[in-house]
Short mmCIF file of C-alpha atoms and ligand atoms in Angstrom, two decimals:
data_model
loop_
_atom_site.label_atom_id
_atom_site.label_comp_id
_atom_site.label_asym_id
_atom_site.label_seq_id
_atom_site.Cartn_x
_atom_site.Cartn_y
_atom_site.Cartn_z
CA MET A 1 4.20 -24.10 -13.46
CA THR A 2 2.92 -22.47 -16.30
CA THR A 3 5.58 -21.94 -19.55
CA LEU A 4 4.95 -17.86 -20.68
CA GLY A 5 5.56 -17.47 -23.76
CA ASN A 6 8.41 -14.74 -23.17
CA GLY A 7 10.10 -17.56 -21.15
CA ILE A 8 8.86 -16.16 -18.00
CA LYS A 9 7.72 -19.01 -15.87
CA LYS A 10 5.21 -17.98 -13.01
CA VAL A 11 5.04 -20.50 -10.52
CA GLY A 12 1.81 -21.69 -8.37
CA LEU A 13 -0.10 -18.43 -7.32
CA ALA A 14 0.85 -15.22 -5.44
CA PRO A 15 4.34 -17.66 -4.42
CA ASN A 16 6.48 -16.75 -1.64
CA LEU A 17 9.37 -14.22 -3.57
CA LYS A 18 12.45 -16.54 -2.32
CA SER A 19 13.31 -17.07 -6.00
CA GLY A 20 13.33 -12.99 -6.87
CA PHE A 21 10.46 -11.06 -8.57
CA TYR A 22 10.95 -11.64 -11.87
CA GLY A 23 7.41 -12.60 -13.61
CA GLN A 24 6.04 -13.51 -9.82
CA ASP A 25 2.10 -11.83 -8.98
CA ILE A 26 2.05 -9.31 -5.92
CA ILE A 27 -0.65 -10.00 -4.67
CA SER A 28 -0.39 -10.08 -0.65
CA VAL A 29 2.33 -8.52 1.35
CA ARG A 30 2.53 -12.06 2.96
CA GLN A 31 5.15 -13.18 0.20
CA PHE A 32 7.88 -10.33 1.36
CA THR A 33 10.83 -12.32 3.46
CA ARG A 34 13.55 -9.69 5.29
CA GLU A 35 15.59 -10.43 2.96
CA ASN A 36 13.07 -9.96 -1.04
CA LEU A 37 12.70 -5.94 1.32
CA GLU A 38 16.00 -5.06 1.47
CA TYR A 39 16.47 -5.63 -2.44
CA ILE A 40 14.01 -3.72 -3.01
CA PHE A 41 14.58 -0.54 -0.64
CA ALA A 42 18.08 -0.43 -2.27
CA VAL A 43 17.06 -0.81 -6.00
CA ALA A 44 14.22 2.47 -4.90
CA ASP A 45 17.10 3.91 -3.60
CA GLU A 46 18.58 3.52 -6.33
CA MET A 47 15.66 4.91 -8.26
CA ARG A 48 15.62 7.62 -5.96
CA ALA A 49 19.13 8.80 -7.35
CA VAL A 50 17.98 8.51 -11.04
CA VAL A 51 15.16 10.17 -10.44
CA LYS A 52 16.93 13.21 -8.68
CA ARG A 53 19.93 13.06 -11.22
CA VAL A 54 18.69 12.76 -14.59
CA GLY A 55 14.96 12.70 -14.10
CA SER A 56 14.13 9.59 -15.64
CA THR A 57 15.79 6.08 -17.54
CA ASP A 58 15.29 3.37 -20.46
CA LEU A 59 15.34 0.17 -18.55
CA LEU A 60 11.67 -0.51 -19.29
CA LYS A 61 11.70 0.82 -23.03
CA GLY A 62 9.80 -0.98 -25.29
CA HIS A 63 7.91 -2.24 -21.94
CA VAL A 64 4.28 -1.83 -21.69
CA LEU A 65 2.02 -1.51 -18.36
CA ALA A 66 -1.42 -2.40 -18.29
CA CYS A 67 -3.65 -0.36 -15.01
CA VAL A 68 -6.34 -1.44 -14.57
CA PHE A 69 -8.81 1.10 -11.54
CA TYR A 70 -12.39 -0.28 -11.19
CA GLU A 71 -11.80 1.68 -8.06
CA PRO A 72 -10.84 5.68 -8.16
CA SER A 73 -7.05 7.00 -7.09
CA THR A 74 -5.30 9.17 -7.80
CA ARG A 75 -2.10 8.60 -5.90
CA THR A 76 -1.56 4.89 -6.56
CA SER A 77 -2.29 4.97 -10.06
CA SER A 78 -0.53 8.37 -11.45
CA SER A 79 2.22 6.99 -9.27
CA PHE A 80 2.25 3.72 -11.19
CA ILE A 81 1.90 5.32 -14.45
CA ALA A 82 4.76 7.57 -12.90
CA ALA A 83 7.57 5.45 -12.59
CA MET A 84 6.78 2.87 -16.17
CA SER A 85 7.82 6.49 -17.73
CA ARG A 86 10.43 7.35 -16.02
CA LEU A 87 11.14 4.15 -16.92
CA GLY A 88 11.31 4.26 -20.03
CA GLY A 89 8.31 1.91 -20.82
CA SER A 90 4.17 3.39 -21.83
CA VAL A 91 1.55 2.52 -20.31
CA ILE A 92 -2.66 1.66 -21.04
CA PRO A 93 -3.98 3.71 -18.98
CA ILE A 94 -7.85 2.44 -17.25
CA ASN A 95 -8.61 4.82 -14.98
CA GLU A 96 -12.41 5.21 -15.99
CA VAL A 97 -13.77 1.58 -15.61
CA ARG A 98 -17.14 3.35 -16.73
CA PHE A 99 -15.34 3.61 -20.72
CA SER A 100 -14.18 0.29 -20.97
CA SER A 101 -16.51 -3.26 -22.23
CA VAL A 102 -16.81 -3.53 -18.29
CA THR A 103 -20.04 -1.85 -18.67
CA LYS A 104 -20.95 -4.16 -21.20
CA GLY A 105 -20.36 -6.65 -19.34
CA GLU A 106 -17.32 -7.90 -19.89
CA SER A 107 -15.55 -10.40 -16.66
CA LEU A 108 -12.40 -9.98 -15.20
CA PRO A 109 -11.08 -12.68 -15.98
CA ASP A 110 -11.58 -11.74 -19.95
CA THR A 111 -10.29 -7.95 -19.24
CA ILE A 112 -7.40 -9.84 -17.99
CA ARG A 113 -6.41 -11.65 -20.93
CA THR A 114 -7.08 -9.19 -23.26
CA LEU A 115 -4.88 -6.43 -20.97
CA GLU A 116 -2.24 -9.01 -20.94
CA SER A 117 -2.09 -10.04 -24.92
CA TYR A 118 -1.46 -5.95 -24.55
CA ALA A 119 1.07 -5.74 -21.76
CA ASP A 120 3.46 -7.14 -20.01
CA VAL A 121 2.37 -6.54 -16.36
CA ILE A 122 -0.60 -4.98 -15.36
CA VAL A 123 -1.84 -3.28 -11.76
CA LEU A 124 -5.05 -4.13 -11.10
CA ARG A 125 -7.25 -2.74 -7.89
CA HIS A 126 -10.80 -3.19 -7.62
CA PRO A 127 -13.56 -3.22 -4.88
CA GLU A 128 -13.95 -7.20 -4.09
CA VAL A 129 -11.29 -8.62 -1.86
CA GLY A 130 -9.92 -11.35 -3.43
CA ALA A 131 -9.02 -9.94 -7.24
CA SER A 132 -6.49 -9.88 -8.04
CA GLN A 133 -5.30 -13.26 -6.38
CA VAL A 134 -7.99 -14.25 -9.15
CA ALA A 135 -7.05 -12.71 -12.18
CA ALA A 136 -3.30 -13.75 -11.12
CA GLU A 137 -5.27 -17.30 -11.54
CA TYR A 138 -5.81 -16.39 -15.44
CA ALA A 139 -2.54 -14.42 -16.27
CA ARG A 140 0.34 -15.52 -17.89
CA LYS A 141 2.06 -12.21 -17.18
CA PRO A 142 2.71 -10.71 -13.72
CA ILE A 143 -0.93 -8.95 -11.74
CA ILE A 144 0.28 -6.26 -9.36
CA ASN A 145 -2.91 -5.43 -6.62
CA ALA A 146 -3.26 -2.28 -6.17
CA GLY A 147 -6.00 -2.82 -3.74
CA ASP A 148 -8.79 -5.08 -3.31
CA GLY A 149 -11.66 -4.29 -0.90
CA VAL A 150 -11.13 -4.32 2.30
CA GLY A 151 -8.53 -6.29 2.01
CA GLU A 152 -4.65 -5.62 1.21
CA HIS A 153 -2.46 -3.03 -0.77
CA PRO A 154 1.06 -4.84 -0.88
CA THR A 155 2.34 -1.67 -2.09
CA GLN A 156 1.65 0.36 0.08
CA ALA A 157 2.84 -1.67 2.68
CA LEU A 158 5.90 -0.91 0.87
CA LEU A 159 6.06 2.56 0.82
CA ASP A 160 4.48 2.37 4.27
CA LEU A 161 7.81 0.34 5.42
CA TYR A 162 9.96 2.43 2.99
CA THR A 163 9.00 5.29 4.21
CA ILE A 164 9.32 4.20 8.13
CA ARG A 165 13.24 3.36 7.28
CA THR A 166 13.96 6.25 5.24
CA GLU A 167 12.69 7.82 7.59
CA LEU A 168 14.13 6.42 11.12
CA GLY A 169 16.76 4.86 9.48
CA ASN A 170 15.57 1.89 10.84
CA LEU A 171 12.52 -0.89 12.06
CA ASP A 172 13.73 -3.05 15.13
CA GLY A 173 12.95 -1.86 18.28
CA LEU A 174 10.23 0.57 17.72
CA HIS A 175 6.04 1.55 18.65
CA VAL A 176 3.74 1.75 15.67
CA ALA A 177 0.13 2.81 16.38
CA MET A 178 -2.39 3.20 13.89
CA VAL A 179 -5.15 5.52 14.13
CA GLY A 180 -8.47 5.20 12.61
CA ASP A 181 -10.30 3.05 10.39
CA LEU A 182 -8.26 0.22 11.25
CA ARG A 183 -11.69 -2.36 10.43
CA TYR A 184 -12.38 -1.23 7.00
CA GLY A 185 -8.09 -0.05 5.68
CA ARG A 186 -6.95 -2.64 3.45
CA THR A 187 -3.31 0.37 4.45
CA VAL A 188 -3.39 -1.08 7.49
CA HIS A 189 -3.53 -4.34 7.68
CA SER A 190 -0.72 -5.03 4.40
CA LEU A 191 1.67 -2.74 6.75
CA ALA A 192 0.35 -5.17 10.39
CA ARG A 193 1.07 -7.92 8.91
CA LEU A 194 4.34 -6.62 7.16
CA LEU A 195 5.61 -4.91 9.75
CA CYS A 196 5.46 -8.84 11.99
CA LEU A 197 8.71 -9.51 10.13
CA TYR A 198 10.92 -6.55 12.38
CA ASP A 199 11.10 -6.07 15.75
CA VAL A 200 7.87 -3.77 15.72
CA ARG A 201 5.51 -3.18 18.91
CA MET A 202 2.13 -2.36 17.33
CA THR A 203 -0.57 -0.42 18.86
CA PHE A 204 -4.43 -0.45 17.56
CA VAL A 205 -5.97 2.79 18.37
CA ALA A 206 -9.38 2.97 17.38
CA PRO A 207 -13.19 3.09 18.17
CA GLU A 208 -15.39 -0.45 18.96
CA LEU A 209 -16.56 -0.45 14.97
CA LEU A 210 -13.61 0.49 13.68
CA ARG A 211 -11.51 -2.36 15.66
CA LEU A 212 -9.08 -3.96 13.32
CA PRO A 213 -10.27 -7.35 11.55
CA LEU A 214 -9.94 -10.50 13.98
CA ASP A 215 -8.47 -11.83 11.35
CA VAL A 216 -5.59 -9.92 10.98
CA LEU A 217 -4.61 -9.65 14.35
CA ASN A 218 -4.66 -13.26 14.89
CA ASP A 219 -2.55 -13.00 11.99
CA ILE A 220 0.38 -10.64 13.65
CA ARG A 221 -0.28 -12.71 17.60
CA SER A 222 0.96 -15.67 15.86
CA CYS A 223 4.41 -13.72 14.81
CA GLY A 224 4.65 -13.02 18.56
CA ARG A 225 4.84 -9.50 18.28
CA PRO A 226 4.13 -7.42 21.50
CA VAL A 227 -0.03 -6.07 20.66
CA ALA A 228 -2.22 -3.82 22.13
CA GLU A 229 -5.38 -2.23 21.37
CA SER A 230 -7.16 1.11 22.52
CA TYR A 231 -9.72 3.40 22.09
CA SER A 232 -7.19 6.62 23.43
CA VAL A 233 -5.04 8.43 20.96
CA GLN A 234 -4.08 10.34 23.91
CA ASP A 235 -3.22 7.14 25.67
CA ALA A 236 -0.89 6.58 22.88
CA ILE A 237 1.19 9.53 21.52
CA SER A 238 4.34 9.96 23.80
CA ASP A 239 5.54 6.70 23.36
CA VAL A 240 5.24 6.13 19.18
CA ASP A 241 7.45 6.12 17.12
CA VAL A 242 5.90 6.17 14.03
CA LEU A 243 1.72 7.54 14.36
CA TYR A 244 0.23 6.04 10.92
CA VAL A 245 -3.72 7.27 11.00
CA THR A 246 -5.84 6.52 7.97
CA ARG A 247 -8.96 8.20 7.05
CA VAL A 248 -12.82 6.01 7.67
CA GLN A 249 -13.64 4.40 5.02
CA ARG A 250 -16.97 6.08 3.86
CA GLU A 251 -17.47 4.07 1.09
CA ARG A 252 -16.98 0.60 2.22
CA PHE A 253 -19.96 1.38 5.17
CA ALA A 254 -23.74 -0.10 4.62
CA ASP A 255 -25.30 2.34 7.19
CA GLN A 256 -24.39 6.66 6.09
CA ALA A 257 -25.44 7.21 10.19
CA GLN A 258 -23.00 4.18 11.05
CA TYR A 259 -20.06 6.58 9.00
CA GLU A 260 -21.60 9.83 10.60
CA ALA A 261 -21.52 8.47 13.98
CA VAL A 262 -17.34 7.69 13.57
CA LYS A 263 -15.90 10.01 10.84
CA ASP A 264 -14.22 12.18 13.31
CA PHE A 265 -13.34 10.11 15.96
CA TYR A 266 -10.25 10.52 15.94
CA VAL A 267 -8.22 14.11 14.47
CA ILE A 268 -4.62 15.18 15.41
CA THR A 269 -3.88 18.78 15.85
CA PRO A 270 -0.82 20.46 16.74
CA GLU A 271 -1.49 20.33 20.46
CA LEU A 272 -2.20 16.25 20.81
CA MET A 273 1.74 16.08 18.81
CA ALA A 274 3.02 18.71 21.43
CA GLU A 275 2.72 15.33 23.28
CA ALA A 276 4.40 13.69 20.78
CA LYS A 277 8.76 12.81 20.77
CA GLU A 278 10.53 14.98 18.84
CA ARG A 279 12.01 11.98 16.96
CA MET A 280 8.74 10.53 15.49
CA ILE A 281 6.63 10.37 12.40
CA VAL A 282 3.49 11.45 11.18
CA MET A 283 1.49 9.19 8.27
CA HIS A 284 -0.97 8.68 6.50
CA PRO A 285 -1.83 7.05 2.99
CA LEU A 286 -3.74 9.51 1.84
CA PRO A 287 -6.48 10.99 1.28
CA ARG A 288 -7.42 12.59 4.12
CA VAL A 289 -10.20 13.71 4.83
CA ASN A 290 -10.29 16.09 8.95
CA GLU A 291 -8.01 13.03 10.50
CA ILE A 292 -4.96 14.67 10.60
CA SER A 293 -4.97 19.07 10.19
CA TYR A 294 -3.46 21.29 7.67
CA SER A 295 -2.02 23.09 10.33
CA LEU A 296 0.89 20.13 10.79
CA ASP A 297 2.17 19.57 7.25
CA ASN A 298 4.92 22.50 8.35
CA ASP A 299 5.60 20.43 11.57
CA PRO A 300 9.06 18.59 10.35
CA ARG A 301 7.65 15.31 11.74
CA ALA A 302 4.85 15.44 9.17
CA ALA A 303 6.06 12.95 6.87
CA TYR A 304 2.89 11.92 4.68
CA PHE A 305 3.53 13.68 1.90
CA ARG A 306 7.52 12.60 1.50
CA GLN A 307 5.79 8.91 2.44
CA MET A 308 3.70 9.63 -1.48
CA GLU A 309 7.33 10.97 -3.41
CA ASN A 310 8.67 7.59 -1.69
CA GLY A 311 5.41 4.95 -4.25
CA MET A 312 7.22 6.16 -7.02
CA TYR A 313 10.45 5.19 -5.86
CA ILE A 314 8.85 2.23 -4.86
CA ARG A 315 6.72 1.00 -7.68
CA MET A 316 9.48 2.06 -9.93
CA ALA A 317 11.88 -0.78 -8.68
CA LEU A 318 8.47 -2.62 -8.41
CA LEU A 319 7.99 -2.85 -11.99
CA ALA A 320 12.18 -2.86 -12.72
CA ALA A 321 12.19 -6.53 -10.34
CA VAL A 322 8.83 -8.00 -11.69
CA LEU A 323 10.54 -7.29 -15.56
CA GLY A 324 13.53 -8.89 -14.44
CA LYS A 325 15.99 -5.06 -15.25
CA ALA A 326 16.51 -4.47 -11.64
C1 LIG B 1 -5.26 4.04 0.55
C2 LIG B 1 -6.39 3.28 -0.65
O1 LIG B 1 -6.98 3.73 -1.69
O2 LIG B 1 -6.49 1.72 0.79
N1 LIG B 1 -4.99 5.10 -0.37
C3 LIG B 1 -3.97 5.04 -1.53
O3 LIG B 1 -3.57 4.24 -2.30
N2 LIG B 1 -2.96 5.69 -1.01
C4 LIG B 1 -5.75 4.67 1.64
C5 LIG B 1 -7.55 5.53 1.81
O4 LIG B 1 -8.46 5.25 0.54
O5 LIG B 1 -8.57 5.57 2.43
#
């Protein structure tokens, strides 16, 4: 146990959040329980109401967030920055690591040690699996994982789950199909694991090359939820409550010919959606490339832009919780 200068105690590494969020790292969805998810969702509901009513609050006035992105990002970085700004705090944005000392050869631990001497919480995106965990081992301040390579993306999974709950009213009893790059898609790895906390049936739709990694599949099987794998989105579409579509992660392929072979394997079109239930939603963590036709955007079941907006409310809730102000 480390006692921090500001009185926050960080207990072990990536601990389970039974004791609440205050001062804790957010590294993996494995940390969450249904109880603390409900808490974050309730706070996110309040954040939404505040933003709609008055735009911002001064809950985190005087607090500083360091936002460090070693990989490209539009939504995750800007929604964290917007979240901190709407809570009255300020941000050190390091989106272009090429302008930081990282290009001079500075290590991740030294970068983290530097930023935590200026900031109260650090959001980190990094191309290597486990990078946030490593950062958390060095940092005395909370580290929030904003994506570690093909590993996890826990805050995206929180906003995904929050979206399903907001759109469909409940989580138990649903059939969720995840489609596309299940191999490299970290949002899928986190969401699938998180859904294990609920009575949810999951179908994983991917070409052979992009099937869900065995360790994730085993995690889901071991929690006893019904799981199916399929190549065909047509076969799954009529029965699902949530269709979670993902981009083929071009940057993860060593062989670009392999990427070309699978890049447009699935495209969700209005014709395909004619087979889907009337009450269901289509989600996507975004960015989309070709996998959802633009002509679907006006379908009320297309929830991906609402999902993206929810990211800001969830991140406001998380920042407030981790800094002990929720
Ligand atoms: C995702 C990511 O970075 O993993 N984007 C996001 O955070 N919303 C998905 C992707 O890049 O395809």
